[in-house]
Amino acid sequence: MKNIIICVKFFILTAILTGLIYPFLITLIGQVAFNNQSNGSMFVYHGRVVGSTLIGQKFDQDKYFWPRPSAVDYNPLPSGGSNLSATSAKLKSDVATREAKLYASGSGLDPHISPAAAFFQVDRIVKARHFDSAQKGEIINLINQLTEGRDFRVLGEKRVNVLKLNASLDDLR
Amino acid sequence: MKTADYLQLILYGLLLISLAPFLGTYMARVFQGKKIFLSPILGWMEELLYKLSGINKDEEMDWKDYTKAVICFNLLGFVFLFVLQLVQKYLPLNPANLANVTWDCAFNTAASFMTNTNWQSYAGETTMSYLTQMLGLTVQNFLSAATGISVFLALTRGLISKSQSSLGNFWVDMVRGLVYILIPLSILLAVALNAQGVVQTLSPYNNVTTLQGGTQTIPLGPAASQIAIKQLGTNGGGFFNANSAHPFENPTPFANFLEMFALLLIPASLVYTFGVMIGNRKHGWLLFSVMFVIFAIGLGLSLWSEYSIPITGIHEGQETRLGTTNSVLWAMATTCASNGSVNAMHSSLTPLAGGVALFNIMLGEIVFGGVGSGMYGMLHMVLLTVFLAGLMVGRTPEYLGKKIERKEVQMVILSILLPGAAILIGAAIACVYPVALSSLSSKGPHGLSEILYAFTSASQNNGSAFAGLNANTVFYNVMLGICMIIGRFGVIIPAMIIAGSLAVKRIAPASAGTFTTDDFLFASLLVGVIIIVGVLTFFPAFSLGPLIEHLLMLQGRVF
């Protein structure tokens, strides 16, 4: 019996410590020190919040760079991948119909594309926006400027943030 | 693979090998009750927890008392989490107005988080309120990890005890594990991840109009605090459905490295802690090497498989910022440890890479393994190896001077058979039960892999999934929940019985006739036993899933 009382008291204390005090402490630190990150790294475009730089959003108009295919159609509620396997007939036919033969991301919300995937789309965008060759050069410059390298030159992969790229693209006009 | 890929792998391995001795020594001091640098800073918290809970820290427990405390405490955590989910709608901190969780999903989740499995049949952002994530799930992330460490400590003390029944005090082990190890490390990691972009807020979900003019609801929440302990405590349950593939859980390659490193840090260090506590660091390093070798072989095979498929761009189910090497390294680390978090969808890995992940879990997650559970699982394999070696030369087997006799071997076998039986019997039932089969999303051998992976992940307390399977049904929630409980306590209770049995034995002084467990021969035997036990138990099922899928993929077959 004595041990059951200890058990109950100890559970209540550890639940308060790790389930309330600890997350509240991290929230406090985060809201003060990393306010932008804590609240979702929102992206403001001409005074309007148009999404999060970390959450991929749907672009399907020809004048924009398109993100990687998404198994959840870029709806974050809930996130997720296709979970299709290498021997899936559906995966094979899905990919075959895609312009750049791209594969869907794990989260369905991948905010990035590879620089190669960005360059691949330039011609379509130039055509849709009726850009001349000088403006095409500007798009290519944009991709180069916005390409993020590997973290500390070694971790991860080179990538371009699609939302930032498209926002800059809209500013080109 | 490029140079940067190799560099990332080497960096990961080197950091693990070089930091494990420091944290391992530190943890040994913590659990031996010695002074550490955090004692002056956090000592008051330790004392306060003793005082308020009524714990007498000098009280010693034998295996029965210790086991009773483990079970009582876990049961309480289970009931609390179960009830919390059932009533979350009526409680505060639920800005998305999420409904109460269904009973079967709540049962599954409570079993899952109590057993350190963190299998998730639900999607966090559309199922769990902020309060449930914090006060329910985050709490069990801490407590299940601390429980694992405690059981490992009890078993270790049983091995070094000189004819006494005491295995330490469960409450003291829990307090010290939380106050000096899990909480401080979690705070550091949570702040670092938060700075990288992991969200940490109690504000409601954010509705935005996108650049193109569509609408998108962006879920938020107190994620960084949960993700830190999810990685450190080999829990693995994501705040969001896509787990660490989700950019809010794993926003940058640096965050990815931190999370991936946190995943193996404590399990790898505990191997060293074991070496310190038994007074034989060399043996600690031997176990570490055995684990590292098995880990490296699986990693090599998976990388080869992933990089051998000819496709353009980034693979299905992987994230652009992380790339294939990090996805495979994480997949190997998370299945060797009983973590189960993912940064890429395992179901979309190549059949061989997914198969290695599955096989890692089948081995019982003893290659570093879960926090605490990896080491007590590994010690079971060590005892089995010692026993088999004893049979080969016809002598009573000994480990660290303690005779290994019938009772210990029976318990070891029990702890190997129970999860294995839960996997194979559970998967067999699912394979013939039409309701269970309707959850499948894949045809052909991958469908079998989905079922096999689910029961393996649950029974070995991993938590990752071939997530094409719709597991949020009454059948899978209940079956997998039961498997998780069998897999956890079917190993913990035998471990505690072994600890109790070994504790009262005398330590035979080393002599010329003593088995050496510190040499290459023993290490090779141990690797052999681990692989053979895994292969013998699972090869038939394994060959019908990942193996045959690999061969069919090479022929270009699709289903």
XYZ file of C-alpha atoms in Angstrom:
732
model
C 0.000 0.000 0.000
C 2.808 2.373 0.919
C 4.322 1.755 -2.482
C 1.070 2.468 -4.279
C 0.868 5.853 -2.575
C 4.456 6.602 -3.619
C 3.570 5.450 -7.114
C 0.594 7.809 -7.393
C 2.399 10.796 -5.875
C 5.468 10.232 -8.008
C 3.402 9.939 -11.167
C 1.558 13.177 -10.481
C 4.828 15.000 -9.809
C 6.626 13.689 -12.879
C 3.572 14.392 -15.049
C 3.543 18.014 -13.886
C 7.317 18.301 -14.306
C 7.652 16.751 -17.759
C 4.166 17.421 -19.115
C 3.582 21.011 -18.030
C 6.650 22.725 -16.566
C 9.065 21.418 -19.195
C 6.978 22.236 -22.311
C 5.949 25.608 -20.853
C 9.595 26.423 -20.180
C 10.569 25.559 -23.757
C 7.593 27.568 -25.043
C 8.679 30.560 -22.986
C 12.255 30.352 -24.241
C 11.042 29.841 -27.806
C 8.556 32.695 -27.812
C 11.171 35.095 -26.454
C 14.326 33.950 -28.223
C 13.051 32.379 -31.449
C 9.681 33.983 -31.956
C 9.534 33.543 -35.716
C 10.596 29.906 -35.693
C 8.341 29.051 -32.742
C 5.294 30.349 -34.559
C 5.852 28.525 -37.816
C 8.430 30.580 -39.780
C 5.638 32.461 -41.509
C 6.445 34.178 -44.790
C 5.221 37.719 -45.285
C 4.827 38.943 -48.867
C 4.009 42.616 -49.310
C 2.505 42.811 -45.839
C 0.448 39.652 -46.131
C 1.190 36.257 -44.592
C 1.110 33.850 -47.511
C 2.228 30.683 -45.768
C 5.222 29.208 -44.019
C 8.672 28.966 -45.557
C 8.824 25.466 -44.107
C 5.508 24.166 -45.401
C 5.173 23.439 -49.083
C 2.048 24.900 -50.682
C 0.207 24.170 -53.855
C 1.400 25.826 -57.060
C -0.158 24.451 -60.220
C -0.358 27.533 -62.441
C 2.099 27.497 -65.316
C 3.616 30.819 -64.279
C 4.926 29.429 -61.001
C 7.580 26.934 -59.985
C 5.835 23.789 -58.890
C 6.836 21.953 -55.732
C 7.375 18.213 -55.572
C 4.236 16.115 -55.919
C 2.329 15.681 -52.674
C 0.390 12.630 -51.548
C -1.845 14.903 -49.448
C -2.262 17.602 -52.115
C -0.331 20.087 -49.916
C -3.011 19.983 -47.238
C -1.171 19.764 -43.918
C -4.134 18.191 -42.115
C -2.689 15.632 -41.945
C 0.751 15.446 -43.513
C 2.052 12.254 -45.100
C 3.656 10.413 -47.987
C 2.235 8.048 -50.555
C 3.920 5.024 -48.951
C 3.946 3.424 -52.386
C 6.647 0.837 -52.904
C 9.159 0.232 -55.637
C 6.902 -2.480 -57.030
C 3.763 -0.361 -57.026
C 1.961 -0.114 -60.366
C 0.282 3.066 -59.176
C 3.620 4.726 -58.411
C 4.945 3.782 -61.815
C 1.933 5.183 -63.659
C 1.736 8.316 -61.457
C 5.354 9.189 -62.120
C 5.021 8.506 -65.831
C 2.321 11.170 -66.124
C 4.360 13.848 -64.336
C 6.141 16.486 -66.374
C 9.548 16.089 -64.723
C 9.023 12.456 -63.650
C 9.333 13.561 -60.029
C 8.615 11.516 -56.941
C 6.427 12.688 -54.060
C 7.959 13.785 -50.763
C 7.684 12.000 -47.419
C 5.785 14.745 -45.650
C 3.681 15.825 -48.595
C 4.766 19.326 -47.535
C 8.352 19.461 -48.770
C 9.033 23.205 -49.132
C 12.033 22.643 -51.397
C 12.927 21.365 -54.820
C 16.371 20.536 -56.096
C 18.107 23.205 -58.227
C 17.857 20.809 -61.163
C 14.081 20.572 -60.741
C 13.909 24.368 -60.677
C 15.960 24.817 -63.860
C 13.795 22.207 -65.561
C 10.738 24.419 -65.112
C 12.225 27.682 -66.364
C 11.089 27.327 -69.974
C 7.475 26.702 -68.995
C 7.469 29.764 -66.749
C 9.094 31.975 -69.379
C 6.423 30.949 -71.847
C 3.536 31.452 -69.414
C 4.771 34.882 -68.394
C 5.724 35.919 -71.933
C 9.227 36.764 -70.719
C 12.074 37.637 -73.066
C 15.523 36.108 -72.892
C 16.819 38.843 -70.560
C 14.063 38.092 -68.109
C 14.804 34.384 -68.464
C 18.335 35.177 -67.371
C 16.919 36.913 -64.322
C 14.945 33.789 -63.410
C 18.077 31.704 -63.659
C 19.871 34.226 -61.478
C 17.057 33.988 -58.955
C 17.395 30.223 -58.749
C 21.128 30.538 -58.226
C 20.692 33.223 -55.572
C 18.050 31.293 -53.672
C 19.795 27.923 -53.817
C 20.696 26.973 -50.276
C 23.870 24.934 -49.932
C 24.447 22.026 -47.607
C 24.418 23.052 -43.933
C 28.037 23.667 -42.854
C 28.923 22.630 -46.419
C 28.429 18.982 -45.594
C 24.978 18.200 -44.153
C 21.922 17.550 -46.294
C 21.380 18.523 -49.901
C 21.315 21.637 -52.063
C 17.806 22.976 -52.369
C 15.618 25.889 -53.408
C 12.663 27.103 -51.373
C 9.688 27.134 -53.734
C 7.650 29.769 -51.900
C 10.560 32.214 -51.683
C 11.416 31.549 -55.306
C 7.872 32.186 -56.521
C 7.534 35.329 -54.408
C 10.739 36.691 -55.942
C 9.479 35.630 -59.343
C 6.308 37.688 -58.897
C 8.498 40.669 -58.015
C 10.391 40.409 -61.295
C 7.646 42.057 -63.353
C 27.078 8.714 -53.533
C 29.063 11.924 -53.350
C 31.919 12.907 -51.060
C 29.519 14.839 -48.823
C 27.492 11.657 -48.320
C 30.521 9.755 -47.073
C 31.548 12.697 -44.897
C 28.149 12.786 -43.210
C 28.320 9.082 -42.439
C 31.859 9.312 -41.085
C 31.007 12.365 -38.998
C 28.047 10.549 -37.495
C 30.020 7.430 -36.633
C 33.000 9.312 -35.217
C 30.861 11.571 -33.051
C 28.991 8.586 -31.683
C 32.155 6.710 -30.828
C 33.806 9.734 -29.256
C 30.872 11.023 -27.197
C 29.602 7.675 -25.884
C 32.427 7.302 -23.324
C 31.775 10.773 -21.871
C 28.037 10.433 -21.506
C 28.465 6.776 -20.527
C 30.811 7.633 -17.676
C 28.581 10.497 -16.622
C 25.505 8.258 -16.515
C 27.364 5.613 -14.531
C 28.247 8.236 -11.924
C 24.645 9.458 -11.832
C 23.289 5.998 -11.152
C 25.988 5.079 -8.677
C 24.895 8.148 -6.714
C 28.232 9.896 -7.097
C 28.718 13.655 -7.312
C 28.442 15.100 -10.801
C 28.719 18.631 -12.095
C 24.951 19.023 -12.142
C 24.538 17.971 -8.496
C 24.913 21.501 -7.098
C 22.527 22.883 -9.714
C 19.822 20.225 -9.769
C 20.347 18.423 -6.477
C 17.449 20.302 -4.925
C 15.078 18.931 -7.535
C 16.149 15.373 -6.831
C 15.635 15.874 -3.082
C 12.320 17.642 -3.623
C 10.959 14.752 -5.691
C 11.984 12.270 -2.958
C 10.417 14.394 -0.281
C 7.124 15.126 -2.002
C 6.667 11.526 -3.168
C 7.636 10.029 0.175
C 10.539 8.085 -1.313
C 13.175 6.762 1.058
C 16.224 6.829 -1.170
C 18.217 4.466 1.044
C 15.612 1.723 0.800
C 16.820 -1.221 -1.258
C 14.512 -3.332 -3.409
C 14.829 -6.995 -4.357
C 13.677 -8.096 -7.805
C 10.073 -8.569 -6.730
C 9.708 -5.133 -5.172
C 11.482 -3.530 -8.092
C 9.294 -5.301 -10.660
C 6.125 -4.453 -8.752
C 7.103 -0.790 -8.724
C 7.839 -0.879 -12.481
C 4.484 -2.459 -13.265
C 2.457 -0.309 -10.873
C 4.004 2.880 -12.231
C 3.562 1.886 -15.865
C -0.013 0.774 -15.304
C -0.840 4.111 -13.751
C 0.718 5.960 -16.686
C -1.245 3.795 -19.082
C -4.595 4.452 -17.396
C -3.948 8.189 -17.149
C -3.032 8.511 -20.826
C -5.967 6.341 -21.891
C -8.478 8.446 -19.959
C -6.904 11.756 -20.987
C -7.479 10.939 -24.654
C -11.063 9.892 -24.029
C -11.953 13.269 -22.494
C -9.620 15.707 -24.304
C -12.529 17.569 -25.871
C -13.642 18.798 -22.440
C -10.167 19.923 -21.397
C -8.215 23.125 -22.127
C -5.432 23.641 -24.682
C -7.400 22.215 -27.573
C -7.498 25.160 -30.008
C -8.243 22.970 -33.027
C -11.338 21.638 -31.248
C -10.325 18.046 -31.759
C -12.789 15.386 -30.720
C -12.281 12.771 -28.039
C -10.122 9.905 -29.285
C -11.951 6.647 -30.036
C -11.527 3.924 -27.400
C -9.547 1.576 -29.607
C -7.159 4.248 -30.811
C -6.790 5.549 -27.233
C -6.008 2.026 -25.994
C -3.478 1.523 -28.753
C -1.826 4.884 -28.131
C -1.706 4.436 -24.359
C -0.135 0.986 -24.745
C 2.178 2.379 -27.376
C 3.563 5.300 -25.395
C 3.725 3.419 -22.097
C 5.813 0.674 -23.702
C 8.210 3.101 -25.421
C 6.905 1.878 -28.771
C 5.233 5.039 -30.000
C 3.456 3.304 -32.803
C 0.855 5.791 -34.007
C -2.332 4.706 -35.696
C -3.505 8.330 -35.508
C -2.263 11.533 -37.141
C -1.112 13.942 -34.426
C -2.234 17.198 -36.028
C -5.784 15.983 -36.603
C -6.261 13.803 -33.506
C -4.420 14.974 -30.391
C -4.999 18.244 -28.539
C -2.014 20.260 -27.319
C -2.798 19.134 -23.777
C -2.827 15.457 -24.773
C 0.463 15.891 -26.631
C 2.092 17.529 -23.596
C 0.549 16.047 -20.491
C -0.165 12.676 -22.042
C 2.360 11.832 -24.712
C 5.397 13.916 -23.701
C 5.124 12.579 -20.147
C 5.177 8.964 -21.318
C 8.080 9.786 -23.621
C 10.086 10.622 -20.511
C 8.739 7.950 -18.204
C 8.992 5.004 -20.582
C 12.597 5.909 -21.367
C 13.454 6.259 -17.683
C 11.750 2.908 -17.028
C 13.933 1.253 -19.658
C 17.079 2.637 -18.063
C 15.924 1.481 -14.633
C 15.378 -2.117 -15.731
C 18.807 -2.108 -17.355
C 20.304 -0.830 -14.096
C 18.569 -3.547 -12.091
C 19.912 -6.243 -14.405
C 23.405 -4.770 -14.258
C 23.307 -4.651 -10.468
C 22.171 -8.270 -10.460
C 25.293 -9.147 -12.415
C 27.697 -7.339 -10.096
C 25.950 -7.962 -6.781
C 27.891 -10.101 -4.323
C 25.355 -12.629 -3.053
C 22.796 -10.004 -2.071
C 19.257 -9.709 -3.268
C 19.160 -5.918 -3.583
C 18.879 -4.408 -7.074
C 18.719 -0.748 -6.053
C 15.654 1.451 -5.752
C 13.350 1.928 -8.740
C 12.159 5.376 -7.642
C 15.699 6.638 -7.124
C 16.747 5.332 -10.552
C 13.757 7.057 -12.125
C 14.398 10.363 -10.372
C 18.085 10.418 -11.251
C 17.461 9.384 -14.853
C 14.935 12.166 -15.280
C 16.629 14.953 -13.339
C 20.242 14.492 -14.407
C 19.952 12.940 -17.867
C 16.671 13.047 -19.760
C 15.363 16.473 -18.760
C 18.630 18.457 -19.151
C 19.453 16.828 -22.494
C 15.888 17.410 -23.691
C 16.014 21.083 -22.789
C 19.254 21.528 -24.731
C 17.970 19.670 -27.775
C 14.527 21.285 -27.705
C 16.015 24.787 -27.701
C 18.442 23.902 -30.494
C 15.672 22.404 -32.632
C 13.412 25.336 -31.889
C 16.122 27.691 -33.137
C 16.340 25.667 -36.350
C 12.620 26.097 -36.989
C 10.730 23.431 -35.025
C 7.534 25.086 -33.815
C 6.844 25.642 -30.115
C 3.664 27.519 -29.364
C 0.256 27.131 -27.795
C -1.396 29.334 -30.440
C -4.094 27.897 -32.686
C -3.531 26.589 -36.209
C -2.901 29.328 -38.737
C -5.183 29.799 -41.765
C -3.438 31.482 -44.662
C -4.194 32.456 -48.236
C -1.352 31.105 -50.327
C 0.656 33.062 -52.886
C -1.305 31.457 -55.688
C -4.574 32.321 -53.962
C -5.529 29.017 -52.373
C -6.088 28.383 -48.706
C -3.976 26.337 -46.342
C -4.321 25.582 -42.649
C -0.928 25.347 -41.008
C -0.931 23.281 -37.833
C 1.234 24.402 -34.923
C 1.805 23.285 -31.365
C 4.336 22.641 -28.616
C 6.397 20.392 -30.872
C 10.063 21.099 -30.067
C 9.683 20.021 -26.446
C 8.162 16.719 -27.490
C 10.494 16.026 -30.390
C 13.584 16.424 -28.216
C 12.577 13.630 -25.844
C 11.053 11.635 -28.678
C 14.550 11.350 -30.148
C 16.577 11.127 -26.933
C 14.333 8.582 -25.247
C 14.145 6.269 -28.298
C 10.417 6.904 -28.317
C 9.797 8.018 -31.875
C 6.212 9.207 -31.764
C 5.870 12.230 -34.008
C 4.042 15.397 -33.116
C 2.812 15.471 -36.698
C 1.742 12.569 -38.876
C 4.785 12.635 -41.165
C 7.036 12.434 -38.102
C 10.532 13.813 -38.734
C 9.885 14.026 -42.451
C 7.593 16.945 -41.548
C 9.419 20.262 -42.008
C 8.063 21.525 -38.667
C 9.595 18.529 -36.912
C 12.814 18.437 -38.864
C 13.309 21.733 -40.687
C 16.974 21.685 -41.716
C 19.771 19.222 -42.391
C 21.430 20.421 -39.183
C 18.263 19.756 -37.169
C 18.167 16.378 -38.868
C 21.708 15.619 -37.776
C 20.952 16.626 -34.197
C 17.826 14.482 -34.081
C 19.536 11.532 -35.709
C 22.440 11.812 -33.329
C 20.176 12.154 -30.289
C 18.506 8.986 -31.449
C 21.520 6.760 -30.775
C 23.334 8.888 -28.198
C 21.907 7.474 -24.967
C 21.634 3.846 -26.138
C 25.247 3.878 -27.324
C 26.439 5.594 -24.159
C 24.612 3.107 -21.940
C 26.807 0.363 -23.382
C 29.750 2.245 -21.980
C 27.884 2.848 -18.716
C 27.560 -0.914 -18.452
C 31.303 -1.320 -18.897
C 31.950 1.199 -16.133
C 29.431 -0.315 -13.739
C 30.763 -3.863 -14.087
C 34.307 -2.531 -13.763
C 35.279 -3.857 -17.182
C 35.370 -1.165 -19.824
C 36.919 -3.557 -22.279
C 33.797 -5.691 -22.193
C 31.727 -2.557 -22.717
C 33.740 -1.730 -25.803
C 33.361 -5.290 -27.034
C 29.580 -5.043 -26.888
C 29.783 -1.605 -28.492
C 31.885 -3.000 -31.347
C 29.509 -5.896 -31.932
C 26.623 -3.451 -32.204
C 28.557 -1.075 -34.406
C 29.537 -3.837 -36.828
C 25.966 -5.103 -37.235
C 24.792 -1.507 -37.662
C 27.421 -0.779 -40.319
C 26.671 -3.931 -42.317
C 22.957 -3.119 -42.470
C 23.697 0.476 -43.364
C 26.062 -0.499 -46.169
C 23.575 -2.941 -47.667
C 20.744 -0.412 -47.540
C 22.782 2.405 -49.065
C 23.909 0.116 -51.856
C 20.311 -0.872 -52.529
C 18.968 2.695 -52.493
C 21.707 4.071 -54.720
C 21.450 1.227 -57.205
C 17.978 2.099 -58.462
C 18.082 4.283 -61.548
C 15.671 7.173 -61.034
C 15.701 10.904 -61.619
C 15.469 13.280 -58.701
C 14.759 12.521 -55.095
C 13.274 9.172 -54.186
C 9.627 8.633 -53.324
C 8.917 9.407 -49.679
C 12.151 11.312 -49.058
C 12.672 15.002 -48.397
C 14.682 17.292 -50.664
C 16.671 18.968 -47.875
C 17.717 15.641 -46.340
C 18.440 13.458 -49.353
C 18.854 9.729 -49.674
C 21.935 9.184 -47.498
C 20.346 10.863 -44.484
C 17.095 9.042 -45.079
C 18.822 5.661 -45.104
C 21.101 6.477 -42.159
C 18.090 7.552 -40.131
C 16.125 4.455 -41.177
C 18.961 2.236 -39.961
C 19.489 4.135 -36.707
C 15.805 4.256 -35.862
C 15.295 0.535 -36.388
C 18.491 -0.537 -34.637
C 17.417 1.579 -31.705
C 13.818 1.047 -30.764
C 13.075 4.611 -31.772
C 10.738 4.318 -34.724
C 10.730 7.956 -35.722
C 11.245 8.384 -39.462
C 12.506 11.146 -41.730
C 11.471 9.275 -44.870
C 8.650 6.872 -45.535
C 10.008 3.379 -44.908
C 7.350 1.814 -47.080
C 8.829 3.596 -50.097
C 12.423 2.541 -49.442
C 13.748 -0.059 -51.846
C 12.672 -3.575 -50.839
C 16.128 -4.409 -49.498
C 16.591 -1.193 -47.523
C 13.110 -1.548 -46.077
C 13.899 -5.209 -45.459
C 17.052 -4.396 -43.509
C 15.041 -1.929 -41.419
C 12.516 -4.697 -40.758
C 15.251 -7.195 -39.936
C 16.913 -4.748 -37.523
C 13.669 -4.629 -35.579
C 13.266 -8.403 -35.769
C 16.668 -8.841 -34.133
C 15.056 -7.384 -31.039
C 16.578 -3.917 -31.265
C 19.697 -4.878 -29.433
C 22.047 -3.073 -31.785
C 22.295 -0.075 -29.452
C 18.581 -0.575 -29.109
C 16.107 1.330 -27.006
C 17.156 3.439 -24.032
C 17.891 0.734 -21.470
C 15.899 -1.888 -23.331
C 18.653 -2.276 -25.926
C 21.170 -3.175 -23.255
C 18.994 -5.593 -21.319
C 17.998 -7.196 -24.618
C 21.644 -7.441 -25.609
C 22.539 -8.957 -22.230
C 19.955 -11.653 -22.900
C 21.778 -12.460 -26.142
C 25.097 -12.443 -24.297
C 23.749 -14.917 -21.748
C 22.445 -17.110 -24.564
C 25.832 -16.991 -26.285
C 27.624 -17.886 -23.060
C 25.211 -20.755 -22.560
C 25.697 -22.073 -26.096
C 29.451 -21.778 -25.740
C 29.159 -23.718 -22.500
C 27.276 -26.476 -24.294
C 29.955 -26.650 -26.961
C 32.755 -27.293 -24.498
C 30.691 -29.108 -21.900
C 31.153 -26.793 -18.968
C 28.866 -24.749 -16.748
C 28.658 -21.366 -18.428
C 29.631 -18.266 -16.497
C 29.209 -14.592 -17.233
C 31.189 -12.050 -15.233
C 31.792 -14.753 -12.612
C 28.118 -15.669 -12.227
C 26.979 -19.153 -13.134
C 24.354 -19.196 -15.858
C 21.942 -21.971 -15.042
C 18.592 -23.317 -16.024
C 16.487 -20.450 -14.729
C 18.452 -17.723 -16.490
C 18.461 -19.598 -19.784
C 14.744 -20.312 -19.539
C 14.046 -16.644 -19.024
C 16.337 -15.616 -21.874
C 14.547 -18.000 -24.216
C 11.181 -16.758 -23.004
C 12.151 -13.158 -23.698
C 13.222 -14.096 -27.229
C 10.218 -16.290 -27.964
C 7.472 -13.988 -26.705
C 8.005 -11.068 -29.118
C 8.797 -13.505 -31.940
C 5.568 -15.378 -31.319
C 3.584 -12.155 -31.115
C 4.994 -11.071 -34.499
C 4.438 -14.306 -36.366
C 1.121 -15.319 -34.852
C -0.265 -11.791 -35.090
C 0.823 -11.393 -38.710
C -0.539 -14.843 -39.545
C -3.953 -13.945 -38.153
C -3.965 -10.656 -40.081
C -3.075 -12.525 -43.272
C -6.188 -14.683 -43.180
C -8.672 -12.289 -41.588
C -10.563 -10.406 -44.347
C -11.202 -7.330 -42.177
C -7.466 -7.059 -41.524
C -6.615 -7.539 -45.168
C -8.917 -4.692 -46.193
C -6.464 -2.280 -44.500
C -3.756 -3.076 -47.029
C -2.792 -0.473 -49.608
C -0.265 -2.549 -51.541
C -0.715 -5.666 -53.566
C 1.894 -8.354 -54.085
C 4.709 -9.092 -51.629
C 4.735 -5.513 -50.354
C 1.316 -6.138 -48.856
C 2.742 -8.941 -46.729
C 5.620 -6.658 -45.782
C 3.139 -4.034 -44.565
C 1.489 -6.525 -42.214
C 4.747 -8.123 -41.112
C 6.310 -4.741 -40.454
C 3.336 -3.622 -38.350
C 3.433 -6.646 -36.063
C 7.221 -6.582 -35.867
C 7.300 -2.891 -35.063
C 4.654 -3.279 -32.349
C 5.962 -6.468 -30.767
C 9.543 -5.207 -30.604
C 8.418 -1.767 -29.439
C 9.847 0.121 -32.406
C 6.946 2.181 -33.690
C 7.952 2.897 -37.272
C 5.639 1.645 -39.989
C 5.118 0.704 -43.578
C 2.412 3.276 -43.332
C 0.394 2.302 -46.353
C -1.411 -0.028 -43.984
C -4.466 1.623 -42.437
C -3.876 0.613 -38.831
C -6.512 2.826 -37.248
C -9.114 0.077 -37.123
C -10.406 -1.802 -34.121
C -8.607 -4.967 -35.227
C -5.166 -3.436 -35.590
C -5.503 -1.052 -32.660
C -6.352 -3.877 -30.286
C -4.047 -6.539 -31.735
C -1.041 -4.278 -32.015
C -1.721 -2.789 -28.579
C -1.594 -6.275 -27.082
C 1.566 -7.091 -29.044
C 3.267 -3.986 -27.665
C 2.465 -4.956 -24.093
C 3.674 -8.536 -24.653
C 6.826 -7.269 -26.326
C 7.641 -4.849 -23.522
C 6.798 -6.782 -20.389
C 7.589 -10.136 -21.966
C 11.184 -8.942 -21.932
C 11.193 -6.736 -18.821
C 9.813 -9.380 -16.463
C 12.247 -12.111 -17.588
C 15.054 -9.541 -17.282
C 14.000 -8.788 -13.716
C 13.754 -12.495 -12.860
C 17.246 -13.019 -14.250
C 18.462 -10.014 -12.260
C 16.965 -11.460 -9.077
C 18.378 -14.892 -9.728
C 21.868 -13.630 -10.561
C 21.982 -11.159 -7.693
C 22.042 -13.800 -4.989
C 24.731 -15.889 -6.682
C 28.314 -15.603 -5.589
C 30.919 -14.292 -7.995
C 33.372 -17.051 -8.811
C 36.926 -15.739 -8.921
C 38.474 -15.793 -12.353
C 40.687 -18.798 -13.028
C 42.401 -20.463 -15.960
C 39.145 -22.285 -16.681
C 37.024 -19.142 -16.815
C 35.234 -18.264 -20.031
C 36.693 -15.174 -21.594
C 34.045 -12.790 -22.794
C 36.437 -10.040 -23.840
C 38.037 -11.471 -26.945
C 37.409 -11.569 -30.656
C 36.193 -15.160 -30.480
C 33.397 -14.243 -28.114
C 32.466 -11.183 -30.161
C 32.192 -13.344 -33.286
C 30.104 -15.921 -31.453
C 27.814 -13.183 -30.210
C 27.307 -11.714 -33.690
C 26.648 -15.232 -34.974
C 24.072 -15.996 -32.307
C 22.240 -12.699 -32.825
C 22.026 -13.171 -36.584
C 21.205 -16.887 -36.435
C 18.416 -16.448 -33.887
C 16.921 -13.665 -36.013
C 17.249 -15.561 -39.260
C 15.946 -18.869 -37.892
C 12.893 -17.206 -36.432
C 11.917 -14.945 -39.287
C 13.487 -16.097 -42.544
C 10.425 -17.809 -44.038
C 8.207 -14.772 -43.498
C 10.995 -12.389 -44.472
C 11.698 -14.186 -47.732
C 8.051 -13.920 -48.807
C 8.057 -10.168 -48.154
C 11.092 -7.947 -48.809
C 13.302 -10.600 -50.370
C 10.887 -11.733 -53.052
C 9.854 -8.126 -53.669
C 13.489 -7.278 -54.353
C 13.770 -10.089 -56.900
C 10.512 -9.113 -58.581
C 11.601 -5.478 -58.697
C 14.767 -6.529 -60.523
C 12.547 -8.204 -63.105
C 10.564 -4.988 -63.463
C 7.371 -6.469 -62.052
C 4.747 -4.171 -60.526
C 1.501 -4.928 -58.694
